PDB file of C-alpha atoms in Angstrom:
ATOM      1  CA  UNK A   1      14.652  17.375  46.685  1.00  0.00           C
ATOM      2  CA  UNK A   2      12.839  16.393  49.594  1.00  0.00           C
ATOM      3  CA  UNK A   3       9.472  17.628  48.144  1.00  0.00           C
ATOM      4  CA  UNK A   4      10.271  15.643  44.867  1.00  0.00           C
ATOM      5  CA  UNK A   5      10.137  12.770  47.257  1.00  0.00           C
ATOM      6  CA  UNK A   6       7.328  13.440  49.568  1.00  0.00           C
ATOM      7  CA  UNK A   7       5.253  13.547  46.612  1.00  0.00           C
ATOM      8  CA  UNK A   8       6.272  10.565  44.811  1.00  0.00           C
ATOM      9  CA  UNK A   9       6.010   8.813  48.272  1.00  0.00           C
ATOM     10  CA  UNK A  10       2.143  10.203  48.205  1.00  0.00           C
ATOM     11  CA  UNK A  11       1.165   9.379  44.619  1.00  0.00           C
ATOM     12  CA  UNK A  12       2.512   5.873  45.446  1.00  0.00           C
ATOM     13  CA  UNK A  13       1.150   4.834  48.801  1.00  0.00           C
ATOM     14  CA  UNK A  14      -2.084   6.931  48.316  1.00  0.00           C
ATOM     15  CA  UNK A  15      -3.259   5.721  44.591  1.00  0.00           C
ATOM     16  CA  UNK A  16      -1.025   2.343  45.823  1.00  0.00           C
ATOM     17  CA  UNK A  17      -3.822   2.190  48.641  1.00  0.00           C
ATOM     18  CA  UNK A  18      -6.652   3.556  46.183  1.00  0.00           C
ATOM     19  CA  UNK A  19      -6.087   0.741  44.029  1.00  0.00           C
ATOM     20  CA  UNK A  20      -5.921  -2.771  46.280  1.00  0.00           C
ATOM     21  CA  UNK A  21      -9.019  -1.296  47.826  1.00  0.00           C
ATOM     22  CA  UNK A  22     -10.824  -1.145  44.264  1.00  0.00           C
ATOM     23  CA  UNK A  23      -9.765  -4.511  43.261  1.00  0.00           C
ATOM     24  CA  UNK A  24     -10.921  -5.606  47.088  1.00  0.00           C
ATOM     25  CA  UNK A  25     -14.420  -4.265  47.309  1.00  0.00           C
ATOM     26  CA  UNK A  26     -14.687  -4.582  43.299  1.00  0.00           C
ATOM     27  CA  UNK A  27     -14.761  -8.546  44.322  1.00  0.00           C
ATOM     28  CA  UNK A  28     -16.742  -8.074  47.590  1.00  0.00           C
ATOM     29  CA  UNK A  29     -19.589  -5.661  47.032  1.00  0.00           C
ATOM     30  CA  UNK A  30     -22.751  -6.230  45.583  1.00  0.00           C
ATOM     31  CA  UNK A  31     -22.885  -2.409  44.294  1.00  0.00           C
ATOM     32  CA  UNK A  32     -19.820  -0.955  42.364  1.00  0.00           C
ATOM     33  CA  UNK A  33     -20.534   2.290  42.357  1.00  0.00           C
ATOM     34  CA  UNK A  34     -20.416   1.884  46.050  1.00  0.00           C
ATOM     35  CA  UNK A  35     -17.239  -0.342  45.865  1.00  0.00           C
ATOM     36  CA  UNK A  36     -15.672   2.632  44.014  1.00  0.00           C
ATOM     37  CA  UNK A  37     -16.612   4.872  47.031  1.00  0.00           C
ATOM     38  CA  UNK A  38     -15.667   2.756  49.598  1.00  0.00           C
ATOM     39  CA  UNK A  39     -11.632   2.509  47.731  1.00  0.00           C
ATOM     40  CA  UNK A  40     -12.063   6.291  47.586  1.00  0.00           C
ATOM     41  CA  UNK A  41     -12.200   6.877  51.071  1.00  0.00           C
ATOM     42  CA  UNK A  42      -9.524   3.779  51.699  1.00  0.00           C
ATOM     43  CA  UNK A  43      -7.432   6.526  49.412  1.00  0.00           C
ATOM     44  CA  UNK A  44      -7.686   9.169  51.328  1.00  0.00           C
ATOM     45  CA  UNK A  45      -6.580   7.218  54.576  1.00  0.00           C
ATOM     46  CA  UNK A  46      -3.851   6.230  52.103  1.00  0.00           C
ATOM     47  CA  UNK A  47      -3.502  10.311  51.838  1.00  0.00           C
ATOM     48  CA  UNK A  48      -3.109  10.527  55.479  1.00  0.00           C
ATOM     49  CA  UNK A  49      -0.295   7.784  55.607  1.00  0.00           C
ATOM     50  CA  UNK A  50       1.596   9.209  52.993  1.00  0.00           C
ATOM     51  CA  UNK A  51       1.774  12.260  55.371  1.00  0.00           C
ATOM     52  CA  UNK A  52       2.118  10.623  58.111  1.00  0.00           C
ATOM     53  CA  UNK A  53       5.446   8.783  56.558  1.00  0.00           C
ATOM     54  CA  UNK A  54       7.045  12.273  54.418  1.00  0.00           C
ATOM     55  CA  UNK A  55       6.563  13.444  58.473  1.00  0.00           C
ATOM     56  CA  UNK A  56       8.880  10.646  59.847  1.00  0.00           C
ATOM     57  CA  UNK A  57      11.539  10.711  57.123  1.00  0.00           C
ATOM     58  CA  UNK A  58      11.859  14.562  56.496  1.00  0.00           C
ATOM     59  CA  UNK A  59      11.661  16.370  60.022  1.00  0.00           C
ATOM     60  CA  UNK A  60      11.066  20.448  59.888  1.00  0.00           C
ATOM     61  CA  UNK A  61      14.473  22.502  58.913  1.00  0.00           C
ATOM     62  CA  UNK A  62      13.253  25.338  60.542  1.00  0.00           C
ATOM     63  CA  UNK A  63      12.470  25.514  64.550  1.00  0.00           C
ATOM     64  CA  UNK A  64       9.804  28.467  65.488  1.00  0.00           C
ATOM     65  CA  UNK A  65      10.872  30.618  68.456  1.00  0.00           C
ATOM     66  CA  UNK A  66       8.353  32.939  70.187  1.00  0.00           C
ATOM     67  CA  UNK A  67      10.093  35.824  72.003  1.00  0.00           C
ATOM     68  CA  UNK A  68       8.920  38.795  72.716  1.00  0.00           C
ATOM     69  CA  UNK A  69       9.227  41.674  70.218  1.00  0.00           C
ATOM     70  CA  UNK A  70      11.262  44.795  71.166  1.00  0.00           C
ATOM     71  CA  UNK A  71       9.303  47.821  72.113  1.00  0.00           C
ATOM     72  CA  UNK A  72      11.558  50.205  69.751  1.00  0.00           C
ATOM     73  CA  UNK A  73      10.470  48.229  66.645  1.00  0.00           C
ATOM     74  CA  UNK A  74       7.209  48.886  67.843  1.00  0.00           C
ATOM     75  CA  UNK A  75       7.519  52.389  68.378  1.00  0.00           C
ATOM     76  CA  UNK A  76       9.505  52.747  64.875  1.00  0.00           C
ATOM     77  CA  UNK A  77       6.368  50.812  63.220  1.00  0.00           C
ATOM     78  CA  UNK A  78       3.869  53.634  64.822  1.00  0.00           C
ATOM     79  CA  UNK A  79       6.166  56.396  64.026  1.00  0.00           C
ATOM     80  CA  UNK A  80       6.296  55.427  60.486  1.00  0.00           C
ATOM     81  CA  UNK A  81       2.914  54.416  60.295  1.00  0.00           C
ATOM     82  CA  UNK A  82       1.963  58.177  61.497  1.00  0.00           C
ATOM     83  CA  UNK A  83       4.471  59.385  59.046  1.00  0.00           C
ATOM     84  CA  UNK A  84       3.043  57.685  55.819  1.00  0.00           C
ATOM     85  CA  UNK A  85      -0.730  58.510  57.192  1.00  0.00           C
ATOM     86  CA  UNK A  86      -0.429  61.089  58.832  1.00  0.00           C
ATOM     87  CA  UNK A  87      -2.051  59.232  62.015  1.00  0.00           C
ATOM     88  CA  UNK A  88      -2.176  56.164  63.492  1.00  0.00           C
ATOM     89  CA  UNK A  89      -5.757  57.417  64.566  1.00  0.00           C
ATOM     90  CA  UNK A  90      -7.407  57.333  67.851  1.00  0.00           C
ATOM     91  CA  UNK A  91      -7.888  54.415  70.556  1.00  0.00           C
ATOM     92  CA  UNK A  92     -11.228  55.539  71.279  1.00  0.00           C
ATOM     93  CA  UNK A  93     -12.281  54.936  67.914  1.00  0.00           C
ATOM     94  CA  UNK A  94     -11.489  51.598  68.205  1.00  0.00           C
ATOM     95  CA  UNK A  95     -14.514  48.572  68.647  1.00  0.00           C
ATOM     96  CA  UNK A  96     -14.455  47.081  71.979  1.00  0.00           C
ATOM     97  CA  UNK A  97     -13.503  43.473  69.888  1.00  0.00           C
ATOM     98  CA  UNK A  98      -9.827  45.418  69.248  1.00  0.00           C
ATOM     99  CA  UNK A  99      -9.273  46.805  72.362  1.00  0.00           C
ATOM    100  CA  UNK A 100      -9.859  43.808  73.553  1.00  0.00           C
ATOM    101  CA  UNK A 101      -7.292  42.106  71.380  1.00  0.00           C
ATOM    102  CA  UNK A 102      -4.770  44.377  71.892  1.00  0.00           C
ATOM    103  CA  UNK A 103      -5.111  44.318  75.813  1.00  0.00           C
ATOM    104  CA  UNK A 104      -4.907  40.302  75.108  1.00  0.00           C
ATOM    105  CA  UNK A 105      -1.455  41.145  73.239  1.00  0.00           C
ATOM    106  CA  UNK A 106      -0.246  43.121  74.941  1.00  0.00           C
ATOM    107  CA  UNK A 107      -0.100  46.013  72.934  1.00  0.00           C
ATOM    108  CA  UNK A 108      -2.990  48.787  74.294  1.00  0.00           C
ATOM    109  CA  UNK A 109      -0.821  50.217  76.813  1.00  0.00           C
ATOM    110  CA  UNK A 110       1.987  51.202  73.853  1.00  0.00           C
ATOM    111  CA  UNK A 111      -1.002  52.101  71.194  1.00  0.00           C
ATOM    112  CA  UNK A 112      -2.837  54.176  74.780  1.00  0.00           C
ATOM    113  CA  UNK A 113       0.376  56.117  75.096  1.00  0.00           C
ATOM    114  CA  UNK A 114       1.491  56.883  71.684  1.00  0.00           C
ATOM    115  CA  UNK A 115      -1.750  58.011  71.152  1.00  0.00           C
ATOM    116  CA  UNK A 116      -1.390  60.292  73.899  1.00  0.00           C
ATOM    117  CA  UNK A 117       1.381  61.524  73.028  1.00  0.00           C
ATOM    118  CA  UNK A 118       3.796  60.097  75.950  1.00  0.00           C
ATOM    119  CA  UNK A 119       5.631  58.133  73.174  1.00  0.00           C
ATOM    120  CA  UNK A 120       6.157  60.970  71.203  1.00  0.00           C
ATOM    121  CA  UNK A 121       7.688  60.400  67.627  1.00  0.00           C
ATOM    122  CA  UNK A 122      11.683  60.620  67.254  1.00  0.00           C
ATOM    123  CA  UNK A 123      13.034  63.828  65.379  1.00  0.00           C
ATOM    124  CA  UNK A 124      14.815  62.708  62.266  1.00  0.00           C
ATOM    125  CA  UNK A 125      17.368  65.448  62.750  1.00  0.00           C
ATOM    126  CA  UNK A 126      16.052  67.154  59.458  1.00  0.00           C
ATOM    127  CA  UNK A 127      14.179  70.594  59.746  1.00  0.00           C
ATOM    128  CA  UNK A 128      11.427  71.693  57.223  1.00  0.00           C
TER     129      UNK A 128
END
């Protein structure tokens, strides 16, 4: 419902500003192509204006909250990856840029501990 209203608002405001600007520039600019180009620029400003109007009328419905991820979830994901592929790879094989990014995200220690076997995969209780 809000999406349809936003589309209508966007079309009316942007097309309206373009058509009004086209009439004004057609009467004031000597070269018609230049007048149409200016009108298109004003139409783009109309698009921005319609975006601002819709942002005020229809605030976001969801709120994104960043929280720390549960380390147990990460361990389970690594175990699943190791189970699917046989390994998660060796941390020493990663390029320096990836290692720097892992450290920046606070994930390096967990991957290094898993790689070193300190976070051994939990047994599922099934014997082969």
